[in-house]
Amino acid sequence: MTSRRTFMSAGAAVTLGAAHPILFAQASREPIRIGIVIPLTGATSQFGATMSKAAQIAAEEINAAGGINGRKVEVLIEDDQSNPEAAVRAARKLIDVDKVVAIGGSYASSVTSAIASLCWESKVVLATSSGADSITKLPHQGYIFRTSPTVTLQGTRVGELAVELGAKKMFFLGPQTPFAQSYIDIISGIFAKAGGSGSGLIYEDKKSSYRSEIDQALKAKPDVIVLGGYVPDTSVVLKDLYRAGFEGKRIGFSFGINQKLLEAVPAEVGEGAYSLVPSASVTAGAYKRLTAKMKVDALDSYSCQVYDHVQMVALALASAPKADANGTSVRDNLRNVTQQAGATVVDNVADGIKQLVSGGRINFDGASGPLEFADNGDVKGVFFRYEQIQKGKLVVTKVA
Amino acid sequence: MLADFIQHVANGLVMGAVVALPALGLTLIFSVLGFINFSIAALMTAGAYAGWLVNSHLHWPLLPVLLVAFLAAGVLGVVGDRLALVPMRRQVSAHTPLMVAIVSIALNLALENALRFGFGSDLNSFEIPIARDVQFAGIRVGPQQVHNLGIALSVAFVLAIFFTVTRVGKAMRAVADNPDLARLKGIDPARLSNLATFIGMGLAGIGGALLAIDTSVDPSTGSRLLLIIFSASVLGGLTSLSGAVLGALVIGVISEVALMAVSPVYQSATAFVAILLVLLVRPSGLFAGASGVRK
Amino acid sequence: MTSYLLFMATLAGIYAILSLGLVSIWGQGGMVNLGLVGFYAVGAYTSALLSQAGLPFGVTLLAGGFLAGAVGVALSYVTRPLRGDYLAIVSLGFAEVIRLVATNEKWLTGGSDGLASIRSPLKVELGALHPWFYLLLVWTIVAIAAFGLTRLMRSPYGRALRAVRDDEQVAAVAGKSVLQLKLKTFFIGAALTGVGGGIYAHLTSYIAPDGFVPLLTIYIFLAVTAGGYTRIIGAVVGSFSVVALLEGTRFIAAAIPGLNAVQVASLREFVIAASLIAIMQLKPEGFFGSKNQPSKGPSAPAPSATAGLAPSAASPVSGRA
């Protein structure tokens, strides 16, 4: 039940680690370990709590279905503190001490970039929820699987939504991130093609008020403002936009406008704002099940992705019972369970395991999307949930 | 162009008002105790959480919320001080003030994580409705923000009276000016240090609650502004109470006006450069008092 | 497990180099420097960028160290009229500005994307032996730096520096060139920190502005204080202690039942912070104590001579309890 292992620690705070019972996970009853590196503290920690819960639920479901090839799955959660240096130490511990077969989670782009080479050099799969385009361009020999649509795709969809809503002038407000400038360029390009125009501004992310930045935005008289920030700064920008009496449309990304944001701002401040969330299809059972288990109305894409990371890695190993349970086996078999043509479509791990055990082939659709991976590791065919804040709740207007 | 400038100044005053009270607290503690107490950031957050608890669960309005924030932060500040910092100050060494400051950074980290342990990482909103801006003489002003500025100035004013009129206040000023002389006159610095910490951290708590009402409260609410608060205090002269408030407003205005010339991503860089320049001209800050006597 | 321990030992070596830098500037030189992580970043980015441009490892390391040292001298020169507390905010601000520049100047530093694929010397040739080689390399550099610093601090330069640390005015009157001593020391400390940054960049093959946060400065202060902030051997011992603390708390916090993930993480950071407080209270002189104990100011004798006297009479500092 507990997803944490208890160690015997020798000289607790002074020694570097604890004695590890078995160094090689080849014994048949040893659990299969999957590492999860997520931001539980630090600047990007808004989803840390839900991501960790989703990972644990994923493991529970697998174990309730009998485990993988008779072995239980254990998720080991480490905090990356929103900081690449801490992330590298955490990944080292997971890979070298815990002998994980894969690392999932990996939210912030700088964290992912920091641990990527360590993972592929150690032949451990890295399942990431980062969107920065550069990540799958690294020479990862197939060990990286990215479940989040790229920045380019997300920006394009947001731009198209804005045009669809009838806007002619766009202004982008966001903090400095690897993709801020790309968003400004992509969305302005879409507006230009539609006969409108767009511009933007990059601000500092820790401010308590964005009045001057909003003044500058309003000077451009936009009819839509695209918000590229995370929850803390987006909550301030939305409040300041409300104070300024901005009547136009506001569209944000799922890392900025989501359930956590709703808790951070009063209902009237967020009313009418749109969000685009990478998602599974409307009929997908995994998402509905996961939100029910986590007792929420809507779940952010990242927690769904972490859930999928755990399950797809486990299923990959389940499909190759004779192979060693290690990262290379995961890499070689993962696409066999997520995107095989003609295989039975399953949306839960119990059915998946049953099918595999009886010799069938499966096509696993997860909570975050249908999980089809291109050769470079990018995810294809992701749907988007179009959500709008209405009376203090996130309402899904369409899935496309 | 002029209207633009005035708008930026107005925005800067609003920004500065938020850090005025915490800067005042930091300066007060430095004046009486002689070291920078970095845990002020976490105590701002603690005050914000205390205020948020009574506002969201008991539906208390603004003024009682601020009172609760003041008391909670003040008490927690004294507890933290006695546990972590007093033993440090008892040590005798030429480097003690810096050591105590370093320990206060650790105390800050400990308190912030204690808050995270209890409340999680989520951002929480107060139930106080947000007011729209009004147009006043061609510039856009937020009534609540003006209100915050008013609160900050009123509190500073009350404090000023406290220090000039009451016996305890005068004793604290005496200790700040010259602790040995104060002791000769029968004033016990140890007792006063608790009061100074209580008031200073309490001010930070009010500041934190006001900030959280404007934005939201999460474990990092205070830490995001720590450097700006410290800068405001330094700019004001580190020992001048009115300097702290003025320093906060000046930093706010400089930062916002700088946006007219510099890219927004470098806003805090301009603040630091400005501080450096001011310190080079006046190494003890803007308002250290004509004869160097601390006020 | 071995790779993990190797990596941690290598990291301890890097922290040791940073600690040696801090011991020079603060312990021996008495100068406040809360901007450590800024010099670390300068060294890391310089070494990474030059090596991407094709220069060999040793050259890039030295260049990183030299540039960091030069920046240190410039900062120290410009801020020479400032007193300790004021210098603190300026040095903190300096580190923040470096981080801001690294985040926003994409053309130079890659921005928040960071710099990836930084090559490590002999990585391909040595294969599995590379971590051992790198460990040896780092600790050799630590040894050279420690040896050099020890010699330097025992020399007349060191004595003059400590005289300035203990009482600037007296030292100036005695004919010491105060400013020159301070600048030279700051150069040495900042350069060492920069070299540490370069070594880190080539160890992890990826650096990003997010990694250069003030928290790291706190860790180094912890390392130095735990070891004895004026002692060079203290820097080495303290660094191991800090890495042990950072990693050991991971295992301890994980062993406590019934907590959710965020609570485990915050408990761990709490323990780290509480340890710093405890060490500073219980052993403020560190494991190795101070050798060249500073006197407390012109009006007070050194503590060893006043062991029997009431401390409250000795110094103005104690009046603020």
Coordinates of N, CA, C and O in Angstrom, one line a residue, chain A residues 271-363:
Chain A
E271 N -13.8 34.7 -14.5 CA -15.0 34.4 -15.3 C -14.7 34.6 -16.8 O -14.3 35.7 -17.3
G272 N -15.0 33.6 -17.6 CA -14.9 33.7 -19.0 C -13.5 33.4 -19.6 O -13.4 33.3 -20.8
A273 N -12.5 33.2 -18.8 CA -11.2 32.9 -19.4 C -11.2 31.5 -19.9 O -11.8 30.6 -19.4
Y274 N -10.4 31.3 -21.0 CA -10.3 30.0 -21.7 C -9.0 29.3 -21.3 O -8.0 30.0 -21.1
S275 N -9.1 28.0 -21.4 CA -7.8 27.2 -21.3 C -7.8 26.1 -22.2 O -8.9 25.5 -22.5
L276 N -6.7 25.7 -22.7 CA -6.6 24.6 -23.6 C -5.7 23.5 -22.9 O -4.6 23.7 -22.6
V277 N -6.3 22.4 -22.7 CA -5.7 21.3 -22.0 C -5.4 20.1 -22.8 O -6.4 19.6 -23.4
P278 N -4.2 19.7 -23.0 CA -3.9 18.4 -23.7 C -4.7 17.3 -23.1 O -4.8 17.2 -21.9
S279 N -5.3 16.5 -23.9 CA -6.3 15.6 -23.3 C -6.5 14.3 -24.1 O -6.1 14.2 -25.2
A280 N -7.2 13.4 -23.4 CA -7.6 12.2 -24.1 C -8.9 12.5 -24.9 O -9.5 13.5 -24.7
S281 N -9.4 11.6 -25.6 CA -10.6 11.8 -26.4 C -11.8 11.8 -25.4 O -11.7 11.4 -24.3
V282 N -12.9 12.3 -25.9 CA -14.1 12.4 -25.1 C -14.5 11.1 -24.4 O -15.0 11.0 -23.3
T283 N -14.4 10.0 -25.2 CA -14.9 8.7 -24.7 C -13.9 8.0 -23.8 O -14.1 7.0 -23.3
A284 N -12.7 8.6 -23.7 CA -11.6 7.9 -23.0 C -12.0 7.6 -21.5 O -12.4 8.5 -20.8
G285 N -11.9 6.3 -21.1 CA -12.3 5.9 -19.8 C -11.3 6.3 -18.7 O -11.6 6.6 -17.6
A286 N -10.0 6.3 -19.1 CA -9.0 6.5 -18.1 C -9.1 7.8 -17.4 O -9.0 7.9 -16.2
Y287 N -9.4 8.9 -18.2 CA -9.4 10.2 -17.6 C -10.6 10.2 -16.6 O -10.5 10.7 -15.4
K288 N -11.8 9.7 -17.0 CA -12.9 9.8 -16.1 C -12.7 9.0 -14.8 O -13.0 9.5 -13.7
R289 N -12.0 7.8 -14.9 CA -11.7 7.0 -13.8 C -10.8 7.8 -12.8 O -11.0 7.8 -11.6
L290 N -9.8 8.4 -13.4 CA -8.7 9.0 -12.6 C -9.3 10.2 -11.8 O -9.1 10.4 -10.7
T291 N -10.1 11.0 -12.6 CA -10.7 12.2 -11.9 C -11.6 11.7 -10.8 O -11.7 12.3 -9.7
A292 N -12.4 10.6 -11.0 CA -13.3 10.1 -10.0 C -12.4 9.7 -8.8 O -12.8 10.0 -7.6
K293 N -11.4 9.0 -9.0 CA -10.6 8.5 -7.9 C -9.9 9.6 -7.1 O -9.7 9.5 -5.9
M294 N -9.6 10.7 -7.8 CA -8.9 11.8 -7.1 C -9.9 12.8 -6.6 O -9.5 13.8 -6.0
K295 N -11.2 12.5 -6.8 CA -12.3 13.3 -6.3 C -12.2 14.7 -6.8 O -12.3 15.7 -6.0
V296 N -11.9 14.9 -8.0 CA -11.9 16.3 -8.6 C -12.8 16.4 -9.8 O -13.1 15.3 -10.4
D297 N -13.3 17.6 -10.2 CA -14.1 17.7 -11.4 C -13.3 17.6 -12.6 O -13.7 17.1 -13.6
A298 N -12.1 18.3 -12.5 CA -11.2 18.3 -13.7 C -9.8 18.1 -13.2 O -9.4 18.5 -12.1
L299 N -9.0 17.4 -14.0 CA -7.6 17.2 -13.6 C -6.7 17.8 -14.6 O -6.9 17.7 -15.8
D300 N -5.6 18.4 -14.1 CA -4.6 19.0 -15.1 C -3.9 17.9 -15.9 O -3.8 16.7 -15.5
S301 N -3.5 18.3 -17.0 CA -2.9 17.3 -18.0 C -1.7 16.6 -17.4 O -1.4 15.5 -17.7
Y302 N -0.9 17.4 -16.6 CA 0.4 16.8 -16.1 C 0.2 15.7 -15.2 O 0.9 14.7 -15.2
S303 N -0.8 15.8 -14.3 CA -1.1 14.6 -13.4 C -1.5 13.4 -14.2 O -1.2 12.3 -13.9
C304 N -2.4 13.7 -15.2 CA -2.8 12.6 -16.1 C -1.6 12.0 -16.8 O -1.5 10.8 -16.9
Q305 N -0.6 12.8 -17.2 CA 0.5 12.3 -17.9 C 1.4 11.4 -17.0 O 1.9 10.4 -17.4
V306 N 1.6 11.8 -15.7 CA 2.4 11.0 -14.8 C 1.7 9.7 -14.6 O 2.4 8.6 -14.5
Y307 N 0.4 9.7 -14.4 CA -0.4 8.5 -14.3 C -0.1 7.5 -15.5 O 0.2 6.4 -15.3
D308 N -0.1 8.1 -16.7 CA 0.2 7.3 -17.9 C 1.6 6.9 -17.9 O 1.9 5.7 -18.4
H309 N 2.5 7.7 -17.5 CA 3.9 7.3 -17.5 C 4.1 5.9 -16.7 O 4.7 5.0 -17.2
V310 N 3.5 5.9 -15.5 CA 3.6 4.7 -14.7 C 3.0 3.5 -15.4 O 3.6 2.4 -15.6
Q311 N 1.8 3.7 -16.0 CA 1.1 2.6 -16.5 C 1.7 2.1 -17.8 O 1.7 0.9 -18.1
M312 N 2.1 3.0 -18.7 CA 2.6 2.5 -20.0 C 3.9 1.8 -19.8 O 4.2 0.8 -20.5
V313 N 4.8 2.3 -18.8 CA 6.0 1.6 -18.6 C 5.7 0.2 -18.1 O 6.3 -0.8 -18.5
A314 N 4.8 0.1 -17.1 CA 4.4 -1.2 -16.6 C 3.9 -2.2 -17.7 O 4.3 -3.3 -17.8
L315 N 3.0 -1.6 -18.5 CA 2.4 -2.5 -19.6 C 3.5 -2.9 -20.6 O 3.5 -4.1 -21.1
A316 N 4.5 -2.0 -20.8 CA 5.5 -2.4 -21.8 C 6.3 -3.6 -21.2 O 6.6 -4.6 -22.0
L317 N 6.5 -3.6 -19.9 CA 7.2 -4.8 -19.4 C 6.3 -6.0 -19.3 O 6.8 -7.1 -19.5
A318 N 5.0 -5.8 -19.1 CA 4.1 -6.9 -19.0 C 4.0 -7.6 -20.4 O 3.8 -8.8 -20.5
S319 N 4.3 -6.8 -21.5 CA 4.1 -7.4 -22.8 C 5.4 -8.3 -23.2 O 5.4 -8.9 -24.2
A320 N 6.4 -8.2 -22.4 CA 7.6 -8.9 -22.7 C 8.1 -9.7 -21.5 O 9.2 -9.4 -20.9
P321 N 7.3 -10.7 -21.0 CA 7.6 -11.3 -19.8 C 9.0 -12.0 -19.7 O 9.5 -12.2 -18.7
K322 N 9.5 -12.4 -20.9 CA 10.7 -13.2 -20.9 C 11.9 -12.2 -20.8 O 13.0 -12.7 -20.5
A323 N 11.8 -11.0 -21.2 CA 12.9 -10.1 -21.2 C 13.2 -9.6 -19.8 O 12.4 -9.6 -18.9
D324 N 14.5 -9.1 -19.5 CA 14.8 -8.6 -18.3 C 14.0 -7.3 -18.0 O 13.7 -6.6 -19.0
A325 N 13.7 -7.1 -16.8 CA 12.9 -5.9 -16.5 C 13.9 -4.7 -16.3 O 14.3 -4.4 -15.2
N326 N 14.2 -4.0 -17.5 CA 15.0 -2.9 -17.4 C 14.6 -1.8 -18.4 O 13.7 -2.0 -19.1
G327 N 15.4 -0.7 -18.4 CA 15.0 0.4 -19.2 C 15.0 0.0 -20.7 O 14.1 0.5 -21.5
T328 N 15.9 -0.8 -21.1 CA 16.0 -1.1 -22.6 C 14.8 -1.9 -23.0 O 14.2 -1.7 -24.1
S329 N 14.3 -2.8 -22.1 CA 13.1 -3.6 -22.4 C 11.9 -2.6 -22.5 O 11.0 -2.8 -23.4
V330 N 11.9 -1.7 -21.6 CA 10.8 -0.7 -21.7 C 10.8 0.0 -23.0 O 9.8 0.1 -23.7
R331 N 12.0 0.5 -23.4 CA 12.1 1.3 -24.6 C 11.7 0.4 -25.8 O 10.9 0.9 -26.7
D332 N 12.1 -0.8 -25.8 CA 11.9 -1.6 -27.0 C 10.4 -2.1 -27.1 O 9.9 -2.4 -28.2
N333 N 9.7 -2.1 -26.0 CA 8.4 -2.7 -26.0 C 7.3 -1.7 -25.8 O 6.1 -2.0 -26.0
L334 N 7.6 -0.4 -25.5 CA 6.6 0.5 -25.2 C 5.6 0.8 -26.3 O 4.4 0.8 -26.1
R335 N 6.1 1.0 -27.5 CA 5.2 1.3 -28.6 C 4.3 0.1 -28.9 O 3.3 0.3 -29.5
N336 N 4.8 -1.1 -28.6 CA 4.0 -2.3 -28.8 C 2.7 -2.3 -28.0 O 1.7 -2.9 -28.4
V337 N 2.7 -1.6 -26.9 CA 1.5 -1.6 -26.1 C 0.7 -0.3 -26.2 O -0.5 -0.2 -25.8
T338 N 1.3 0.7 -26.8 CA 0.5 2.0 -26.9 C 0.0 2.3 -28.3 O -1.0 3.1 -28.4
Q339 N 0.6 1.7 -29.3 CA 0.1 2.1 -30.6 C 0.1 1.0 -31.7 O 0.3 1.3 -32.8
Q340 N -0.1 -0.2 -31.3 CA -0.1 -1.2 -32.3 C -1.3 -1.3 -33.1 O -2.4 -1.3 -32.5
A341 N -1.2 -1.2 -34.4 CA -2.3 -1.3 -35.2 C -3.0 -2.6 -35.1 O -2.4 -3.7 -35.0
G342 N -4.3 -2.6 -35.1 CA -5.1 -3.9 -35.1 C -5.2 -4.5 -33.7 O -5.8 -5.6 -33.5
A343 N -4.5 -3.9 -32.7 CA -4.6 -4.5 -31.4 C -5.9 -4.0 -30.6 O -6.5 -3.1 -31.0
T344 N -6.2 -4.8 -29.6 CA -7.4 -4.4 -28.8 C -7.1 -3.1 -28.0 O -6.1 -3.0 -27.3
V345 N -8.1 -2.2 -28.2 CA -7.9 -0.9 -27.5 C -8.4 -1.1 -26.0 O -9.5 -1.6 -25.8
V346 N -7.5 -0.8 -25.1 CA -7.9 -0.8 -23.7 C -7.6 0.5 -23.0 O -6.7 1.3 -23.5
D347 N -8.4 0.9 -22.0 CA -8.2 2.1 -21.4 C -7.9 1.9 -19.9 O -7.9 2.9 -19.1
N348 N -7.7 0.7 -19.5 CA -7.3 0.5 -18.1 C -6.3 -0.7 -18.0 O -6.3 -1.5 -18.9
V349 N -5.6 -0.6 -16.9 CA -4.4 -1.5 -16.9 C -4.8 -3.0 -16.6 O -4.2 -3.9 -17.0
A350 N -6.0 -3.1 -15.9 CA -6.4 -4.5 -15.6 C -6.8 -5.2 -16.8 O -6.3 -6.4 -17.0
D351 N -7.6 -4.6 -17.7 CA -7.9 -5.2 -19.0 C -6.6 -5.5 -19.8 O -6.4 -6.5 -20.5
G352 N -5.7 -4.5 -19.7 CA -4.5 -4.6 -20.5 C -3.7 -5.8 -20.1 O -3.2 -6.6 -21.0
I353 N -3.5 -6.0 -18.8 CA -2.7 -7.1 -18.3 C -3.4 -8.4 -18.7 O -2.8 -9.4 -19.1
K354 N -4.7 -8.5 -18.5 CA -5.5 -9.7 -18.8 C -5.2 -10.1 -20.3 O -5.0 -11.2 -20.6
Q355 N -5.4 -9.1 -21.2 CA -5.2 -9.4 -22.6 C -3.8 -9.9 -22.9 O -3.6 -10.9 -23.6
L356 N -2.8 -9.2 -22.3 CA -1.4 -9.6 -22.6 C -1.1 -11.0 -22.0 O -0.4 -11.8 -22.7
V357 N -1.6 -11.3 -20.9 CA -1.4 -12.6 -20.3 C -2.0 -13.7 -21.1 O -1.4 -14.8 -21.3
S358 N -3.1 -13.4 -21.8 CA -3.8 -14.4 -22.6 C -3.2 -14.4 -24.0 O -3.8 -15.0 -24.9
G359 N -2.1 -13.7 -24.2 CA -1.4 -13.8 -25.5 C -1.9 -12.7 -26.5 O -1.4 -12.7 -27.6
G360 N -2.8 -11.8 -26.1 CA -3.3 -10.8 -27.1 C -2.4 -9.6 -27.1 O -1.4 -9.5 -26.4
R361 N -2.7 -8.7 -28.1 CA -2.0 -7.5 -28.2 C -2.9 -6.3 -27.8 O -4.1 -6.4 -28.0
I362 N -2.3 -5.3 -27.2 CA -3.1 -4.2 -26.8 C -2.7 -2.8 -27.3 O -1.5 -2.7 -27.7
N363 N -3.6 -1.9 -27.4 CA -3.3 -0.5 -27.7 C -3.9 0.3 -26.6 O -5.1 0.6 -26.4

